[in-house]
Amino acid sequence: MTIVAAVLAGVVVGVILGALGGGGAIITIPVLAYGFGMTLDTSSTASLIIIGLSSVVAVIAHARAGRVDWGRGVAFAAVGMLGAAGGSVVSRGLDEDWLMLAFSVLLLVVAGLMLRRSTAPGREREPVSLRDPRALAVTLAAGLVVGLLTGFFGVGGGFAIVPALTLVLGLPMGVATATSLLVIALNSAAAFATRLTLGVDLDWPLVAAFTLATIAGSVIGARVVGRVDGELLKRGFAILLLVIAVWTLATTGLALAR
């Protein structure tokens, strides 16, 4: 029964990941922690495997449709991988409830920025050129911050990567979604490799079932994204973050109040 539940949850996570370019880990971590009884440290490590491998498959589907911006994605991820490794080390031993509280506050901030941007009037920005030294510096700085968040919270980072790619680099939502998955895959690999050196103890059958189901769902989600308006996707992504943030805040607040 546990494996069946993992498969069902994995499909839902995969569809969200493939369609929105993120959001999978922010659902996976609470589901594994509260639904399957894992600790935050274990669920976040499992999430890196699930989301990282699923992102690789989803990137392939998006690449066939020509939506991946390889240059900006690799530049963004290059420093992000260093940040992911550092964040993984820093987060070890910190109180789990306070980590979840900080996580939920971060989601609220990002959701607010996304909703504000999606409702603001005006035309789509032109993507910034990496030949501009200032634009390159901003790209690398954003990548480092996202990488730190990835390693620190044990998430793929799509909740921060998609807003960074749209708000900072000016990519259209469809391209940002696809490129985010490339960054997630690379950052997750770096964070997981670091956690391997610190020791990993997982329920591998459950993680494998969840991962395979998420991969299947991510392919479905990647096919859906080309048929949906970019602004609608952006608002949907922001609302998803808002819902998860409020739920996590409530759950963590009750735990801290005991």
XYZ file of C-alpha atoms in Angstrom, residues 12-155:
144
model
C 1.266 14.229 -9.392
C 4.701 15.635 -8.530
C 6.011 14.737 -11.992
C 3.203 16.477 -13.856
C 3.772 19.650 -11.816
C 7.540 19.467 -12.342
C 7.307 18.894 -16.089
C 4.696 21.595 -16.673
C 5.999 24.296 -14.334
C 9.753 23.641 -14.321
C 9.721 23.457 -10.539
C 7.474 22.966 -7.578
C 8.049 19.222 -7.443
C 10.393 19.249 -4.470
C 8.281 21.610 -2.395
C 5.532 19.004 -2.601
C 7.808 15.961 -2.393
C 9.512 16.983 0.859
C 6.295 17.545 2.880
C 4.721 14.405 1.378
C 7.707 12.226 2.307
C 8.053 13.852 5.729
C 4.401 13.907 6.796
C 2.931 11.182 4.567
C 5.665 8.542 4.792
C 7.205 9.400 8.167
C 10.665 10.418 6.964
C 12.778 12.996 8.790
C 13.347 16.311 7.028
C 16.978 15.394 6.349
C 16.023 12.033 4.804
C 13.084 13.396 2.794
C 15.166 16.252 1.394
C 17.920 13.831 0.335
C 15.367 11.522 -1.301
C 13.868 14.557 -3.018
C 17.203 15.359 -4.667
C 17.202 11.902 -6.278
C 13.538 11.990 -7.305
C 13.540 15.517 -8.682
C 17.025 15.340 -10.182
C 16.409 12.201 -12.260
C 12.915 13.322 -13.262
C 14.292 16.665 -14.416
C 16.786 14.939 -16.719
C 13.976 13.089 -18.493
C 11.772 16.199 -18.664
C 14.656 18.251 -20.123
C 14.940 15.773 -22.984
C 11.222 16.177 -23.747
C 11.495 19.980 -23.658
C 14.702 19.970 -25.749
C 12.922 18.123 -28.545
C 10.444 21.006 -28.641
C 13.310 23.546 -28.753
C 12.457 25.220 -25.446
C 15.774 24.786 -23.533
C 18.139 27.788 -23.390
C 21.347 25.774 -22.993
C 23.760 28.719 -22.744
C 21.966 30.576 -19.957
C 21.043 27.327 -18.239
C 24.623 26.022 -18.053
C 25.976 29.437 -16.969
C 23.294 29.652 -14.273
C 23.998 26.128 -13.056
C 27.796 26.371 -13.130
C 27.966 28.523 -9.995
C 24.743 27.008 -8.662
C 26.435 23.625 -8.308
C 29.089 25.178 -6.070
C 26.394 26.843 -4.001
C 24.429 23.592 -3.775
C 27.434 21.764 -2.347
C 28.044 24.518 0.199
C 24.391 24.741 1.206
C 24.238 20.986 1.830
C 27.100 21.206 4.322
C 25.730 24.280 6.131
C 22.237 22.811 6.652
C 23.467 19.694 8.461
C 22.515 19.637 12.139
C 20.131 22.608 12.044
C 16.729 22.333 13.762
C 14.229 20.828 11.293
C 11.203 22.863 12.402
C 13.043 26.153 12.019
C 14.342 25.046 8.616
C 10.778 24.319 7.469
C 9.638 27.668 8.851
C 12.351 29.494 6.899
C 11.465 27.425 3.825
C 7.800 28.438 3.968
C 8.645 32.134 4.424
C 10.900 31.955 1.366
C 8.064 30.440 -0.658
C 5.732 33.267 0.372
C 8.247 35.874 -0.808
C 8.818 34.162 -4.166
C 5.069 33.647 -4.717
C 4.452 37.335 -4.051
C 7.103 38.365 -6.575
C 5.690 36.023 -9.202
C 2.094 37.197 -8.712
C 3.164 40.840 -8.800
C 5.094 40.293 -12.008
C 2.308 38.312 -13.701
C -0.280 41.028 -13.041
C 1.968 43.958 -13.997
C 1.100 45.598 -17.353
C 3.582 45.822 -20.190
C 5.277 43.782 -22.867
C 7.532 40.779 -22.415
C 11.166 41.754 -21.784
C 13.906 40.783 -24.165
C 16.166 38.103 -22.623
C 19.404 39.613 -21.313
C 22.588 38.951 -23.289
C 25.384 37.105 -21.495
C 27.872 39.118 -23.572
C 27.013 42.077 -21.342
C 29.395 41.844 -18.324
C 26.762 43.202 -15.939
C 24.125 40.782 -17.210
C 26.585 37.898 -16.843
C 27.431 39.006 -13.291
C 23.731 39.129 -12.355
C 23.200 35.684 -13.904
C 26.084 34.143 -11.955
C 25.008 35.843 -8.708
C 21.433 34.578 -9.116
C 22.736 31.093 -9.904
C 24.890 31.050 -6.763
C 21.990 32.128 -4.537
C 19.678 29.506 -6.048
C 22.377 26.853 -5.632
C 22.769 27.713 -1.957
C 19.008 27.401 -1.490
C 19.026 24.073 -3.331
C 21.671 22.577 -1.076
C 20.414 24.203 2.112
C 16.781 23.108 1.815
C 17.367 19.930 -0.224
C 15.111 20.980 -3.078
